[in-house]
């Protein structure tokens, strides 16, 4: 691990002030900036110890007041970026948004959920083992232009959707799937202002710059997520498929929310897929294919096929296409049959 | 001799409280004055040689003290691989040449004032390699194959009769390929070494399953008198074989401490543990079983391939076990080693039995389906009390396999099983039940021990045996307490230090048998002295009693209803303590076995090697559930029944067997070290990606002890059981998954992608 300077910010303006002092040019991603934020540290410290992330200044944002609230707003729910995963998962307001609570509860371990924040969670970085170990020379995400060891390497956990010839790393998080499914927005603070972005626009597919993972600039701080209230949020769930029962990232997951008519036909569907894509993945065409139909085996299967139509598997992750379809099919059937 | 009563009690561990309160000092916890901290730099290629090592950036790190590389520290003398008369885990000697033999080979040791500075400097070492294309595994281009019988002095492929002809003629046959993956022990405690010198003498604090081996090996590497090296390893935080032989790091740390004139402490990283120590190599098996229509086995043939490094012929050759397992009509076996550009593998819990019994017990299950016969009955029909080889019909000293099957089956509810695959279901979950045989050779090694007793009724037991988490302090203490008529809390046990008499390697599940044999012998010598004093004196209640009538109990010498305190006998002798140093050499070993023990060489008797077959047995039953849509595999329930002679301590034994079964489930479903085939490097060398079960994966694990008395094996009638529990579990899980899904996975681990076609 390399030495670094530690700053503790107690207000967002102080944090932004400090980060600008050490900022890389604005067209560099925050993850390669000289000064970087740290929240729960569960991604950041791991990657610093592994010599993958190398900030020379770290700005601790945990003491910034007012960013850890979970509140009801006229439009829905507002989740502060510094709220801890564990606190949010058990918050009573989440009762109307089971998919969010489940995506948090099924992630990581209790200790990690106690530390980790929502803002840090959506920005967690891929678990690609070639990325996380700098002794592998080829990794375009870590070292742009160096190649990609995973393309023809051990890529069982890698993505089949949203991939490029430069990177097939999976976006590993769970919570982001709930956010993207529910049309969430992100509040972003910057020096002298704020902007609001659709959550779906936060993450970038790897394309030819896998090192640029989000639309954030180095001097931008996520303040909160807004989740609009909607008729489908109550009938929602998060299904996570993995080798073991707990404490593991998804091999495939599905966040599903449905609004059903009295006869069971789908009025509106929201679907996101995890563990199979390079970014939080919304399956809009699959959603559209459900509208007007009752969710039965064949309908769910057709939606699942549509969702994976453009999948590009590699040698060791080819199974994810079938697994992802079945996970979605199962999630749709289970969501439709929920008693709410 | 009857099995002593006290030694069969489920006493809590002597060191339980220390372990849960942090009071147990593991080797890296031992405080040394003014230590410097070491970190390793390891190779990023698997084959080639170092062209240049650039140290400028590393040297610039504040606090840096020293960097050892082959260029400035090439002074460690070669010693032999452990199976070639030495103690080394690998014949690749540390920092001896620019040649790279495998991924993660140690290329430098950095020493600094702080751990942080050492790790930063180690990360900043830049190495240029002349790379050569490496060979990753069995079947990769460039792999070379040898028959083990051609390269090993010890191994002969067991066989008898004409197995080919018998197989060809058999009406029911199985011919299948099985494979097991690379696995790493990943003990909680990392691979650590602390070395300190004073007056030309070296003390090494390192977790070790064989301190005498380490002492002698390090002494030879450093050109020292073994008497000037002391190895201390009072507690070991998990080992499972990985700390059994001398790895290359120890001598380098010793050298660094010598150069610096200061203690040096190394705690390697988790990923380095994958390449600086050993592992269970991947294996491939072709098994053929032929039977008549009643299930009688007519032929068994087994050809296996095991991976090893370029220079070493490490192999486990488990056919010596499988060839005596059932009453076959004919047997043909052949074991091969495959050399590739990898680090040398080594012992891992039940080294031969785990992969070989997985293959055999899977094939037995396949045969049971082919015969439409209950798998338990198939084993009953082929049960045997002797080696099936008519040319060498050695009897088992005891074998309770079918009693294990019957008790485990009853507890599991096996009679409720519906035999057809895919015929049991609970909602969306397919249910399968499977079973398999577990076995482990009963082995015993030479050992020396010192036991002393003082008139106040305190005993002290000293033996350089090892507490690797099994409960050795407790069980060894129980043996002495029993023979000396004391409560366990009056016995002080000292282990894991070469300042003590040499004990056996903590491997092959021999510690309890070997150590207690020596301790009982020492205690009996003490008894003899006390009894002679009490009976031979002309005063006191026991004067003139026949010595055979005397016993020790409750801190007194007793004969029927008369007794005298220990103090009286000591007074008659005019002594204030009795101390006995004994050596115990088990039957069946060469005359020099004891002398070799002092020199750090291993000798084990028993198992399939002697005039009689000595094994512990078990039967394991498993319920597997497979999701009918998404293929997740869960094992909610496992039952194992085990017969292992006299159980010294049912509490610690239960933990060993339960832990073994859990590991077996882990190996069947999760564990595999993935190798990047292009570079022959390990990919998932961390505990996030090398999966083991979490609590939620393990629900009910029941352990049943099947009573068994075997007076032939060793003085206390104990069979080692530390490695018994995880034999058979792999096959039991695989067999249960087949029963659930109708799909036979012959390639471990069984992961959901392999089942998707069936669900
Ligand atoms: C062993 C393990 C298992 C895990 N399993 C799962 C799992 O199953 N599912 C899952 O979803 N996750 C899992 N995780 C990931 C975990 O959820 C994330 O590490 C965590 O949520 C990150 O939050 P943090 O507050 O610790 O972020 P940090 O590590 O502090 O920060 C992460 C990144 O976000 C940036 N950042 C943090 N907050 C802000 C902000 N407000 N504005 C701008 N930038 C910010 C930091 O600069 C950094 O780049 C696991 C992690 C570990 C270590
Ligand atoms: S998949 Fe992406 S993160 Fe992984 S090695 Fe390739 S470029 Fe790097």
Coordinates of N, CA, C and O and ligand atoms in Angstrom, one line a residue, chain A residues 126-132 136 138-143 146-151 155 158-159 164-170 206 210-211 213 278, ligand 2:
Chain A
X126 N -15.6 -3.4 -10.4 CA -15.8 -4.8 -10.8 C -14.9 -5.8 -10.0 O -13.9 -5.4 -9.4
X127 N -15.4 -7.0 -9.9 CA -14.6 -8.0 -9.2 C -13.7 -8.8 -10.1 O -13.2 -9.8 -9.8
X128 N -13.6 -8.4 -11.4 CA -12.7 -9.1 -12.3 C -11.4 -9.3 -11.7 O -10.7 -8.4 -11.2
X129 N -11.0 -10.6 -11.6 CA -9.8 -10.9 -10.8 C -8.5 -10.4 -11.5 O -7.5 -10.1 -10.9
X130 N -8.6 -10.2 -12.8 CA -7.4 -9.7 -13.5 C -7.3 -8.2 -13.2 O -6.2 -7.6 -13.2
X131 N -8.4 -7.5 -13.0 CA -8.4 -6.1 -12.7 C -7.8 -5.9 -11.2 O -7.1 -5.0 -11.0
X132 N -8.2 -6.8 -10.4 CA -7.9 -6.6 -8.9 C -6.4 -7.0 -8.6 O -6.0 -6.9 -7.4
X136 N -1.2 -8.9 -13.2 CA -1.6 -9.2 -14.6 C -1.4 -7.9 -15.4 O -2.0 -6.9 -15.0
X138 N -2.3 -7.2 -18.6 CA -3.3 -6.7 -19.5 C -4.6 -6.4 -18.8 O -5.4 -7.4 -18.4
X139 N -4.9 -5.2 -18.6 CA -6.3 -4.8 -18.1 C -6.5 -3.4 -18.5 O -6.0 -2.4 -18.0
X140 N -7.4 -3.2 -19.5 CA -7.7 -1.9 -20.0 C -8.4 -1.0 -19.0 O -8.3 0.2 -19.1
X141 N -9.1 -1.6 -18.1 CA -9.7 -0.8 -17.1 C -8.7 -0.2 -16.1 O -8.8 1.0 -15.7
X142 N -7.7 -1.0 -15.7 CA -6.7 -0.5 -14.8 C -5.7 0.3 -15.5 O -5.1 1.3 -15.0
X143 N -5.3 -0.1 -16.7 CA -4.2 0.5 -17.4 C -4.6 0.6 -18.9 O -4.4 -0.3 -19.7
X146 N -3.7 -1.5 -22.3 CA -2.9 -2.7 -22.1 C -3.5 -4.0 -22.5 O -2.8 -5.0 -22.5
X147 N -4.7 -4.0 -22.9 CA -5.4 -5.2 -23.3 C -6.4 -5.7 -22.3 O -6.6 -5.0 -21.3
X148 N -6.9 -6.9 -22.5 CA -7.9 -7.5 -21.6 C -7.5 -9.0 -21.4 O -7.7 -9.8 -22.3
X149 N -7.0 -9.3 -20.2 CA -6.7 -10.7 -19.9 C -7.9 -11.6 -19.8 O -7.8 -12.8 -20.0
X150 N -9.1 -11.0 -19.5 CA -10.2 -11.8 -19.3 C -10.9 -12.3 -20.6 O -11.6 -13.4 -20.5
X151 N -10.7 -11.6 -21.7 CA -11.4 -12.0 -22.9 C -11.2 -13.5 -23.2 O -12.2 -14.2 -23.5
X155 N -13.1 -16.5 -17.3 CA -14.1 -15.4 -17.4 C -15.5 -15.9 -16.9 O -16.5 -15.4 -17.4
X158 N -17.7 -13.2 -15.7 CA -17.8 -11.9 -16.5 C -19.1 -11.8 -17.2 O -20.0 -12.6 -17.2
X159 N -19.3 -10.6 -17.9 CA -20.5 -10.2 -18.4 C -20.8 -10.7 -19.8 O -19.9 -11.0 -20.6
X164 N -17.6 -5.1 -24.6 CA -16.9 -4.6 -25.8 C -15.7 -5.5 -25.9 O -15.3 -6.3 -25.1
X165 N -14.9 -5.2 -27.0 CA -13.7 -6.0 -27.2 C -12.6 -5.5 -26.3 O -11.5 -6.1 -26.2
X166 N -12.9 -4.5 -25.5 CA -11.9 -3.9 -24.6 C -12.1 -4.4 -23.2 O -11.2 -4.3 -22.4
X167 N -13.3 -4.8 -22.9 CA -13.6 -5.1 -21.5 C -14.9 -5.9 -21.4 O -15.9 -5.5 -22.0
X168 N -14.9 -6.9 -20.6 CA -16.1 -7.7 -20.3 C -16.4 -7.8 -18.8 O -17.1 -8.7 -18.4
X169 N -15.9 -6.8 -18.1 CA -16.0 -6.9 -16.6 C -17.5 -6.7 -16.2 O -18.2 -5.8 -16.7
X170 N -17.9 -7.5 -15.3 CA -19.3 -7.4 -14.8 C -19.4 -6.2 -13.8 O -18.5 -6.0 -12.9
X206 N -18.4 -0.1 -21.2 CA -16.9 0.0 -21.3 C -16.5 0.6 -22.7 O -15.5 1.4 -22.7
X210 N -12.8 1.5 -21.0 CA -13.4 0.8 -19.8 C -12.9 1.5 -18.5 O -13.5 1.2 -17.4
X211 N -11.9 2.3 -18.5 CA -11.4 2.9 -17.3 C -12.4 4.1 -16.9 O -12.4 4.5 -15.7
X213 N -15.9 4.8 -15.9 CA -17.0 3.9 -15.5 C -18.3 4.7 -15.3 O -19.4 4.1 -15.4
X278 N -22.2 -5.3 -18.0 CA -21.1 -4.5 -17.6 C -21.5 -3.3 -16.8 O -20.7 -2.6 -16.2
Ligands
LIG2 S1 -12.5 -7.5 -18.3 FE1 -12.1 -5.4 -18.0 S2 -11.5 -5.3 -15.9 FE2 -11.2 -7.4 -16.5 S3 -9.2 -7.6 -17.4 FE3 -10.5 -7.1 -19.1 S4 -10.3 -4.9 -19.2 FE4 -9.6 -5.5 -17.2

